[in-house]
mmCIF file of C-alpha atoms and ligand atoms in Angstrom:
data_model
loop_
_atom_site.group_PDB
_atom_site.id
_atom_site.type_symbol
_atom_site.label_atom_id
_atom_site.label_comp_id
_atom_site.label_asym_id
_atom_site.label_seq_id
_atom_site.Cartn_x
_atom_site.Cartn_y
_atom_site.Cartn_z
ATOM 1 C CA MET A 764 36.865 11.050 17.698
ATOM 2 C CA GLU A 765 33.794 13.251 18.899
ATOM 3 C CA LYS A 766 30.446 11.991 16.481
ATOM 4 C CA PRO A 767 29.031 14.385 14.680
ATOM 5 C CA GLN A 768 25.033 15.815 16.305
ATOM 6 C CA LEU A 769 22.660 15.149 14.080
ATOM 7 C CA THR A 770 18.821 15.794 14.388
ATOM 8 C CA LEU A 771 16.852 13.467 13.535
ATOM 9 C CA TYR A 772 12.948 13.684 12.946
ATOM 10 C CA LEU A 773 10.906 11.159 13.067
ATOM 11 C CA ALA A 774 7.670 11.040 11.386
ATOM 12 C CA ALA A 775 4.543 10.027 12.883
ATOM 13 C CA PRO A 776 2.177 7.968 11.739
ATOM 14 C CA ARG A 777 4.754 5.456 10.206
ATOM 15 C CA GLY A 778 4.788 2.345 9.251
ATOM 16 C CA PHE A 779 1.998 -0.642 9.321
ATOM 17 C CA CYS A 780 -1.241 0.351 8.921
ATOM 18 C CA ALA A 781 -4.122 -1.863 10.000
ATOM 19 C CA GLY A 782 -5.131 -3.106 6.931
ATOM 20 C CA VAL A 783 -1.136 -4.931 6.841
ATOM 21 C CA ASP A 784 -1.694 -5.678 10.301
ATOM 22 C CA ARG A 785 -4.632 -7.690 9.462
ATOM 23 C CA ALA A 786 -3.407 -9.330 6.576
ATOM 24 C CA ILE A 787 -0.569 -10.472 8.498
ATOM 25 C CA LYS A 788 -2.125 -11.921 11.281
ATOM 26 C CA ILE A 789 -4.668 -13.350 9.041
ATOM 27 C CA VAL A 790 -1.584 -15.366 7.632
ATOM 28 C CA GLU A 791 0.114 -16.655 10.984
ATOM 29 C CA MET A 792 -4.171 -17.535 12.100
ATOM 30 C CA ALA A 793 -3.598 -19.905 8.311
ATOM 31 C CA ILE A 794 -0.615 -21.715 9.602
ATOM 32 C CA ASP A 795 -2.041 -22.302 13.130
ATOM 33 C CA LYS A 796 -5.131 -23.296 11.688
ATOM 34 C CA TRP A 797 -3.987 -25.601 9.409
ATOM 35 C CA GLY A 798 -0.186 -26.224 9.747
ATOM 36 C CA ALA A 799 2.392 -25.676 7.319
ATOM 37 C CA PRO A 800 2.272 -25.783 4.382
ATOM 38 C CA VAL A 801 -0.281 -22.838 3.880
ATOM 39 C CA TYR A 802 -0.097 -20.664 0.342
ATOM 40 C CA VAL A 803 -0.413 -17.044 -0.072
ATOM 41 C CA ARG A 804 -1.089 -15.780 -3.909
ATOM 42 C CA HIS A 805 1.166 -12.430 -4.109
ATOM 43 C CA GLU A 806 3.561 -11.144 -1.329
ATOM 44 C CA ILE A 807 0.611 -10.676 1.748
ATOM 45 C CA VAL A 808 2.350 -6.693 1.552
ATOM 46 C CA HIS A 809 5.095 -5.525 0.080
ATOM 47 C CA ASN A 810 7.695 -6.275 2.219
ATOM 48 C CA LYS A 811 10.600 -8.542 1.899
ATOM 49 C CA PHE A 812 11.368 -8.993 5.710
ATOM 50 C CA VAL A 813 7.422 -9.901 6.083
ATOM 51 C CA VAL A 814 7.645 -12.282 3.530
ATOM 52 C CA ASP A 815 10.462 -13.539 4.655
ATOM 53 C CA SER A 816 9.245 -14.317 8.183
ATOM 54 C CA LEU A 817 6.129 -15.822 7.314
ATOM 55 C CA LYS A 818 8.130 -18.070 4.817
ATOM 56 C CA ASP A 819 10.374 -19.029 8.210
ATOM 57 C CA LYS A 820 6.318 -19.597 9.568
ATOM 58 C CA GLY A 821 5.289 -22.147 7.035
ATOM 59 C CA ALA A 822 3.853 -19.799 4.076
ATOM 60 C CA VAL A 823 4.966 -20.098 0.581
ATOM 61 C CA PHE A 824 4.053 -17.195 -1.723
ATOM 62 C CA VAL A 825 3.163 -17.557 -5.231
ATOM 63 C CA GLU A 826 2.054 -15.416 -7.754
ATOM 64 C CA GLU A 827 -1.105 -17.435 -9.706
ATOM 65 C CA LEU A 828 -3.418 -19.827 -7.799
ATOM 66 C CA HIS A 829 -3.299 -22.065 -10.502
ATOM 67 C CA GLU A 830 0.855 -22.601 -8.425
ATOM 68 C CA CYS A 831 -0.824 -24.098 -5.415
ATOM 69 C CA PRO A 832 -1.808 -27.108 -4.802
ATOM 70 C CA PRO A 833 -5.913 -27.713 -4.751
ATOM 71 C CA ASP A 834 -5.659 -29.383 -1.294
ATOM 72 C CA ARG A 835 -3.812 -26.352 0.284
ATOM 73 C CA PRO A 836 -5.377 -23.197 1.713
ATOM 74 C CA VAL A 837 -4.316 -20.262 0.044
ATOM 75 C CA ILE A 838 -4.983 -16.262 1.296
ATOM 76 C CA PHE A 839 -5.614 -13.824 -1.374
ATOM 77 C CA SER A 840 -3.065 -10.430 -0.210
ATOM 78 C CA ALA A 841 -3.990 -7.344 1.437
ATOM 79 C CA HIS A 842 -3.571 -5.221 -2.280
ATOM 80 C CA GLY A 843 -7.140 -7.261 -3.253
ATOM 81 C CA VAL A 844 -7.630 -10.032 -5.908
ATOM 82 C CA PRO A 845 -9.896 -9.676 -9.580
ATOM 83 C CA LYS A 846 -13.353 -11.347 -8.753
ATOM 84 C CA SER A 847 -11.889 -14.192 -11.033
ATOM 85 C CA VAL A 848 -9.490 -15.451 -8.141
ATOM 86 C CA PRO A 849 -12.207 -16.292 -5.920
ATOM 87 C CA ALA A 850 -14.413 -17.761 -8.590
ATOM 88 C CA ASP A 851 -11.166 -20.223 -9.685
ATOM 89 C CA ALA A 852 -10.505 -21.182 -6.217
ATOM 90 C CA GLU A 853 -13.999 -21.867 -5.708
ATOM 91 C CA ARG A 854 -14.173 -23.703 -8.922
ATOM 92 C CA ARG A 855 -11.209 -26.258 -8.071
ATOM 93 C CA ASN A 856 -13.191 -26.414 -4.427
ATOM 94 C CA MET A 857 -10.281 -24.761 -2.708
ATOM 95 C CA VAL A 858 -9.614 -23.872 0.717
ATOM 96 C CA TYR A 859 -9.430 -19.665 0.769
ATOM 97 C CA VAL A 860 -9.138 -16.737 2.795
ATOM 98 C CA ASP A 861 -9.411 -13.504 1.226
ATOM 99 C CA ALA A 862 -6.957 -11.298 3.266
ATOM 100 C CA THR A 863 -7.727 -7.875 0.825
ATOM 101 C CA CYS A 864 -7.962 -4.740 2.865
ATOM 102 C CA PRO A 865 -11.133 -3.575 4.055
ATOM 103 C CA LEU A 866 -10.524 0.147 2.703
ATOM 104 C CA VAL A 867 -9.769 -1.587 -0.746
ATOM 105 C CA SER A 868 -12.801 -3.806 -0.493
ATOM 106 C CA LYS A 869 -14.966 -1.045 -0.041
ATOM 107 C CA VAL A 870 -13.443 0.435 -3.995
ATOM 108 C CA HIS A 871 -14.441 -2.611 -5.554
ATOM 109 C CA ILE A 872 -17.743 -2.668 -4.123
ATOM 110 C CA GLU A 873 -18.339 1.271 -4.788
ATOM 111 C CA ALA A 874 -17.167 -0.171 -8.236
ATOM 112 C CA SER A 875 -19.563 -3.117 -8.464
ATOM 113 C CA ARG A 876 -22.932 0.029 -7.235
ATOM 114 C CA HIS A 877 -21.343 2.289 -10.027
ATOM 115 C CA ALA A 878 -21.952 -0.313 -12.416
ATOM 116 C CA GLU A 879 -24.832 -1.692 -11.692
ATOM 117 C CA GLU A 880 -26.579 1.578 -11.914
ATOM 118 C CA GLY A 881 -25.081 1.632 -15.650
ATOM 119 C CA LEU A 882 -22.196 3.829 -14.938
ATOM 120 C CA GLN A 883 -18.757 2.997 -16.841
ATOM 121 C CA ILE A 884 -15.839 3.510 -14.468
ATOM 122 C CA VAL A 885 -13.187 5.033 -14.719
ATOM 123 C CA MET A 886 -10.188 4.166 -12.651
ATOM 124 C CA ILE A 887 -7.354 6.703 -11.173
ATOM 125 C CA GLY A 888 -4.591 3.643 -10.472
ATOM 126 C CA HIS A 889 -0.954 2.770 -11.880
ATOM 127 C CA GLU A 890 -1.023 0.136 -14.451
ATOM 128 C CA GLY A 891 -0.227 -3.365 -13.508
ATOM 129 C CA HIS A 892 -0.211 -2.850 -9.495
ATOM 130 C CA PRO A 893 -1.749 -5.604 -7.915
ATOM 131 C CA GLU A 894 -4.656 -2.940 -6.289
ATOM 132 C CA THR A 895 -5.225 -1.995 -9.980
ATOM 133 C CA ILE A 896 -5.433 -5.011 -11.605
ATOM 134 C CA GLY A 897 -8.212 -6.507 -8.582
ATOM 135 C CA THR A 898 -9.949 -3.425 -8.286
ATOM 136 C CA MET A 899 -10.238 -3.341 -12.487
ATOM 137 C CA GLY A 900 -10.768 -6.988 -12.273
ATOM 138 C CA GLN A 901 -14.609 -6.561 -10.071
ATOM 139 C CA LEU A 902 -15.658 -6.302 -13.783
ATOM 140 C CA PRO A 903 -15.727 -7.710 -16.968
ATOM 141 C CA ASP A 904 -12.738 -7.010 -18.715
ATOM 142 C CA GLY A 905 -12.432 -3.134 -20.520
ATOM 143 C CA GLU A 906 -15.003 -2.022 -18.864
ATOM 144 C CA VAL A 907 -12.910 -0.625 -16.105
ATOM 145 C CA LEU A 908 -11.131 2.594 -18.268
ATOM 146 C CA LEU A 909 -7.916 3.416 -16.540
ATOM 147 C CA VAL A 910 -5.937 7.183 -16.125
ATOM 148 C CA GLU A 911 -3.119 7.850 -14.168
ATOM 149 C CA THR A 912 -2.302 11.140 -14.823
ATOM 150 C CA VAL A 913 -3.548 14.720 -16.409
ATOM 151 C CA ASP A 914 -2.833 13.864 -19.229
ATOM 152 C CA ASP A 915 -4.469 10.509 -19.512
ATOM 153 C CA VAL A 916 -7.568 12.236 -19.019
ATOM 154 C CA ALA A 917 -7.808 14.077 -22.106
ATOM 155 C CA GLN A 918 -7.516 11.010 -23.698
ATOM 156 C CA VAL A 919 -9.301 8.780 -22.398
ATOM 157 C CA GLU A 920 -12.630 7.589 -24.469
ATOM 158 C CA VAL A 921 -15.409 7.292 -22.829
ATOM 159 C CA ARG A 922 -19.151 5.310 -24.012
ATOM 160 C CA ASP A 923 -21.283 7.963 -22.275
ATOM 161 C CA PRO A 924 -19.703 11.168 -20.675
ATOM 162 C CA SER A 925 -23.269 11.420 -19.175
ATOM 163 C CA LYS A 926 -22.792 8.000 -17.261
ATOM 164 C CA LEU A 927 -19.494 7.824 -15.928
ATOM 165 C CA ALA A 928 -18.038 6.996 -12.086
ATOM 166 C CA PHE A 929 -14.558 7.462 -10.960
ATOM 167 C CA VAL A 930 -12.830 5.332 -8.475
ATOM 168 C CA THR A 931 -9.031 5.328 -7.439
ATOM 169 C CA GLN A 932 -6.264 3.517 -6.089
ATOM 170 C CA THR A 933 -5.963 3.564 -1.926
ATOM 171 C CA THR A 934 -2.081 4.441 -1.989
ATOM 172 C CA LEU A 935 -1.911 6.861 -4.310
ATOM 173 C CA SER A 936 -0.300 11.063 -3.835
ATOM 174 C CA VAL A 937 -2.729 12.950 -2.375
ATOM 175 C CA ASP A 938 -1.784 16.185 -4.279
ATOM 176 C CA ASP A 939 -1.526 14.316 -7.556
ATOM 177 C CA THR A 940 -4.924 13.059 -6.986
ATOM 178 C CA ILE A 941 -6.723 16.102 -6.683
ATOM 179 C CA ASP A 942 -5.015 17.764 -10.076
ATOM 180 C CA ILE A 943 -6.489 14.153 -11.704
ATOM 181 C CA VAL A 944 -9.893 14.573 -10.036
ATOM 182 C CA ALA A 945 -9.877 18.056 -11.178
ATOM 183 C CA ALA A 946 -8.933 17.139 -14.505
ATOM 184 C CA LEU A 947 -11.796 14.565 -14.866
ATOM 185 C CA LYS A 948 -14.684 16.800 -13.970
ATOM 186 C CA ALA A 949 -13.585 19.622 -16.132
ATOM 187 C CA ARG A 950 -13.868 17.405 -18.948
ATOM 188 C CA PHE A 951 -16.822 15.144 -17.489
ATOM 189 C CA PRO A 952 -19.259 17.494 -15.529
ATOM 190 C CA ALA A 953 -21.344 14.761 -14.564
ATOM 191 C CA ILE A 954 -19.020 12.815 -13.166
ATOM 192 C CA VAL A 955 -20.198 10.568 -9.999
ATOM 193 C CA GLY A 956 -17.401 9.536 -7.525
ATOM 194 C CA PRO A 957 -16.166 9.849 -3.439
ATOM 195 C CA HIS A 958 -16.262 12.791 -1.441
ATOM 196 C CA LYS A 959 -12.307 13.412 -2.800
ATOM 197 C CA GLU A 960 -11.318 9.780 -3.377
ATOM 198 C CA ASP A 961 -10.853 7.214 -2.196
ATOM 199 C CA ILE A 962 -7.119 7.320 -0.987
ATOM 200 C CA CYS A 963 -7.147 5.538 2.349
ATOM 201 C CA TYR A 964 -6.006 7.072 6.181
ATOM 202 C CA ALA A 965 -3.158 5.812 6.461
ATOM 203 C CA THR A 966 -2.000 6.778 3.094
ATOM 204 C CA THR A 967 -2.886 10.102 3.833
ATOM 205 C CA ASN A 968 -1.857 10.529 7.484
ATOM 206 C CA ARG A 969 1.802 9.430 6.504
ATOM 207 C CA GLN A 970 1.986 11.449 3.599
ATOM 208 C CA GLU A 971 0.663 14.396 5.586
ATOM 209 C CA ALA A 972 3.916 13.635 8.199
ATOM 210 C CA VAL A 973 6.074 13.877 6.069
ATOM 211 C CA LYS A 974 5.133 17.011 4.573
ATOM 212 C CA ALA A 975 5.369 18.401 7.996
ATOM 213 C CA ILE A 976 9.372 17.541 8.141
ATOM 214 C CA ALA A 977 10.012 17.868 4.992
ATOM 215 C CA PRO A 978 11.548 21.002 4.612
ATOM 216 C CA GLN A 979 13.421 20.944 7.816
ATOM 217 C CA CYS A 980 15.009 17.737 6.736
ATOM 218 C CA ASP A 981 18.498 17.685 5.097
ATOM 219 C CA ALA A 982 17.680 14.597 3.933
ATOM 220 C CA LEU A 983 15.043 12.142 4.440
ATOM 221 C CA LEU A 984 14.196 7.980 4.210
ATOM 222 C CA VAL A 985 11.427 6.250 3.608
ATOM 223 C CA VAL A 986 11.673 2.252 4.835
ATOM 224 C CA GLY A 987 10.187 0.300 2.249
ATOM 225 C CA ALA A 988 10.240 -1.538 -0.788
ATOM 226 C CA PRO A 989 10.612 -0.791 -4.378
ATOM 227 C CA ASN A 990 7.583 -2.113 -5.375
ATOM 228 C CA SER A 991 5.380 -0.638 -2.558
ATOM 229 C CA SER A 992 3.454 1.774 -4.240
ATOM 230 C CA ASN A 993 2.549 3.991 -0.853
ATOM 231 C CA SER A 994 6.296 3.778 0.193
ATOM 232 C CA LYS A 995 7.228 5.041 -2.989
ATOM 233 C CA ARG A 996 4.427 8.179 -2.852
ATOM 234 C CA LEU A 997 6.485 9.512 0.678
ATOM 235 C CA VAL A 998 9.874 9.712 -1.203
ATOM 236 C CA GLU A 999 7.705 12.009 -3.624
ATOM 237 C CA VAL A 1000 5.885 14.036 -1.157
ATOM 238 C CA ALA A 1001 9.011 14.539 0.632
ATOM 239 C CA ALA A 1002 10.881 15.673 -2.647
ATOM 240 C CA LYS A 1003 8.235 17.657 -3.512
ATOM 241 C CA ASN A 1004 7.883 19.390 -0.190
ATOM 242 C CA GLY A 1005 11.518 21.042 -0.104
ATOM 243 C CA CYS A 1006 13.783 18.315 0.654
ATOM 244 C CA ASN A 1007 16.551 17.310 -1.295
ATOM 245 C CA TYR A 1008 17.424 14.041 -0.826
ATOM 246 C CA ALA A 1009 14.816 11.792 -0.068
ATOM 247 C CA GLN A 1010 15.482 7.864 -0.760
ATOM 248 C CA LEU A 1011 13.716 4.634 -0.305
ATOM 249 C CA VAL A 1012 15.962 2.202 1.949
ATOM 250 C CA GLN A 1013 14.703 -1.701 2.769
ATOM 251 C CA ARG A 1014 16.578 -1.336 5.864
ATOM 252 C CA ALA A 1015 19.843 0.078 7.132
ATOM 253 C CA THR A 1016 22.823 -1.611 4.907
ATOM 254 C CA ASP A 1017 20.601 0.542 2.192
ATOM 255 C CA ILE A 1018 21.826 3.313 3.721
ATOM 256 C CA ASP A 1019 23.983 5.581 1.195
ATOM 257 C CA TRP A 1020 26.246 7.132 3.699
ATOM 258 C CA ARG A 1021 28.436 9.294 1.565
ATOM 259 C CA ALA A 1022 25.551 10.781 -0.470
ATOM 260 C CA ILE A 1023 24.489 11.710 3.245
ATOM 261 C CA GLU A 1024 27.799 13.327 4.134
ATOM 262 C CA GLY A 1025 27.527 16.673 6.203
ATOM 263 C CA ILE A 1026 23.815 16.610 7.054
ATOM 264 C CA ARG A 1027 22.752 18.546 9.807
ATOM 265 C CA THR A 1028 18.804 16.935 10.208
ATOM 266 C CA ILE A 1029 17.370 14.133 8.871
ATOM 267 C CA GLY A 1030 13.803 12.506 8.585
ATOM 268 C CA ILE A 1031 13.184 9.123 8.739
ATOM 269 C CA THR A 1032 9.315 7.551 7.822
ATOM 270 C CA ALA A 1033 8.080 3.992 6.747
ATOM 271 C CA GLY A 1034 5.353 2.660 4.482
ATOM 272 C CA ALA A 1035 2.613 1.020 5.060
ATOM 273 C CA SER A 1036 3.825 -2.630 4.890
ATOM 274 C CA ALA A 1037 7.149 -1.191 6.587
ATOM 275 C CA PRO A 1038 7.168 -3.325 10.193
ATOM 276 C CA GLU A 1039 8.275 -1.024 13.064
ATOM 277 C CA VAL A 1040 12.283 -3.318 13.697
ATOM 278 C CA LEU A 1041 13.260 -2.047 10.355
ATOM 279 C CA ILE A 1042 12.715 1.418 11.921
ATOM 280 C CA ASN A 1043 14.228 0.971 14.469
ATOM 281 C CA GLU A 1044 17.449 -0.851 12.788
ATOM 282 C CA VAL A 1045 17.928 2.370 10.145
ATOM 283 C CA VAL A 1046 17.720 5.008 13.537
ATOM 284 C CA ASP A 1047 19.971 3.029 15.333
ATOM 285 C CA ALA A 1048 22.475 3.101 12.202
ATOM 286 C CA PHE A 1049 22.094 6.603 12.914
ATOM 287 C CA SER A 1050 22.968 6.456 16.528
ATOM 288 C CA ALA A 1051 26.026 4.485 15.237
ATOM 289 C CA HIS A 1052 26.944 6.873 13.041
ATOM 290 C CA TYR A 1053 25.857 10.490 14.935
ATOM 291 C CA ASP A 1054 25.311 11.795 17.690
ATOM 292 C CA VAL A 1055 21.434 11.974 17.677
ATOM 293 C CA THR A 1056 18.759 13.878 19.474
ATOM 294 C CA VAL A 1057 15.385 11.906 17.865
ATOM 295 C CA GLU A 1058 12.366 14.102 17.791
ATOM 296 C CA GLN A 1059 9.169 12.591 17.010
ATOM 297 C CA VAL A 1060 6.855 14.868 15.594
ATOM 298 C CA VAL A 1061 2.941 13.801 15.412
ATOM 299 C CA THR A 1062 0.713 14.717 13.142
ATOM 300 C CA ALA A 1063 -2.066 12.476 13.552
ATOM 301 C CA GLU A 1064 -3.457 9.907 16.071
ATOM 302 C CA GLU A 1065 -4.374 6.839 14.411
ATOM 303 C CA HIS A 1066 -6.943 3.909 16.176
ATOM 304 C CA VAL A 1067 -8.225 2.341 13.589
ATOM 305 C CA GLU A 1068 -8.255 -1.625 13.911
ATOM 306 C CA PHE A 1069 -9.835 -3.683 11.354
ATOM 307 C CA LYS A 1070 -10.966 -7.129 12.966
ATOM 308 C CA VAL A 1071 -10.110 -10.235 12.083
ATOM 309 C CA PRO A 1072 -12.696 -12.983 11.080
ATOM 310 C CA ARG A 1073 -12.891 -15.589 13.718
ATOM 311 C CA VAL A 1074 -13.295 -18.568 11.665
ATOM 312 C CA LEU A 1075 -11.734 -18.425 8.583
ATOM 313 C CA ARG A 1076 -13.343 -19.688 5.439
ATOM 314 C CA VAL A 1077 -13.926 -23.116 4.320
ATOM 315 C CA PRO A 1078 -15.624 -24.075 1.323
ATOM 316 C CA ALA A 1079 -19.025 -25.902 1.818
HETATM 317 O O1 0K2 B 854 1.357 0.449 -0.980
HETATM 318 P P1 0K2 B 854 1.193 -0.471 -1.961
HETATM 319 O O2 0K2 B 854 -0.574 -0.641 -2.878
HETATM 320 O O3 0K2 B 854 2.037 -1.419 -2.959
HETATM 321 O O4 0K2 B 854 1.050 -2.181 -1.141
HETATM 322 P P2 0K2 B 854 1.849 -2.324 0.414
HETATM 323 O O5 0K2 B 854 3.213 -2.084 0.231
HETATM 324 O O6 0K2 B 854 1.877 -3.815 0.353
HETATM 325 O O7 0K2 B 854 1.073 -1.718 1.674
HETATM 326 C C1 0K2 B 854 0.281 -2.322 1.852
HETATM 327 C C2 0K2 B 854 -1.228 -1.631 1.221
HETATM 328 C C3 0K2 B 854 -1.972 -2.656 0.409
HETATM 329 C C4 0K2 B 854 -3.124 -2.355 0.252
HETATM 330 O O8 0K2 B 854 -3.241 -1.310 -0.343
HETATM 331 FE FE1 SF4 B 855 -5.412 -1.036 3.699
HETATM 332 FE FE2 SF4 B 855 -4.944 1.923 3.453
HETATM 333 FE FE3 SF4 B 855 -3.120 -0.015 4.762
HETATM 334 FE FE4 SF4 B 855 -3.854 -0.416 1.691
HETATM 335 S S1 SF4 B 855 -2.586 1.426 3.114
HETATM 336 S S2 SF4 B 855 -3.714 -2.211 3.672
HETATM 337 S S3 SF4 B 855 -5.823 0.583 2.234
HETATM 338 S S4 SF4 B 855 -4.966 1.110 5.654
#
């Protein structure tokens, strides 16, 4: 039987960002340097495939520092950690390496600087997400106020409306954040913050690429994990920008072929923590079912690369 025709729009940029690439390399370097096991606090990036590949090489993933033996090295994930985590590691005299993305660390520094200037911080982020916990944890408990929505802005109780600053999670929806920042500025005209927000280049570019293809896609799949904030935002962006069926898939076996029966066009992208091998797997699955014409839609070129520390840190 002849296969039905399908145009496959492949969004670019998609997949790994510079922070993810660096974090994974740090774990690999640590295993090379110290041998297995090397402990990693929290999934190094939110992707089961990446985590499983590193487990195979000798990494052991835990959620909290106290789960690590003090005599083995530990790596902190790309999402960042509260200040108390490296402090605890030092108290226990542990070898640790911080794989926090430099763009997340930049937000940590921003928050601390504002606080030193006497400003109270409002963070725009998702409650319970490790990056939000890490950024809020740069300051003592209760010092940073969290807002998730425009409605939250109306409710938030601040110490002094004339002494406020805001920071954001790096993986938010660009469009939703514009509205939240506008609401903050309307209620607190003196609030200071970054030029726009702290959403990183990779998040912004992946959302822009989805916007470019979503209107012409009968369905759009985002390769990524259910706990990956930036990947989930891509699904929302697709749905908001004219695609009637937008879904997250971890890999090809997650594709619901029944649900997309009869489509003529499909969009494919991937979150910043999804490896290219899984994207290829999904594309190959479509080629097996359809007579596929692949069109790569490039909305930005990325040349960002973060240096991996040459020497991994050992306490004095
Ligand atoms: O998007 P998330 O913050 O949930 O994280 P991942 O899916 O692991 O992507 C990497 C981004 C890490 C930090 O910004
Ligand atoms: Fe860094 Fe952005 Fe990648 Fe997060 S998504 S690791 S902030 S580059």
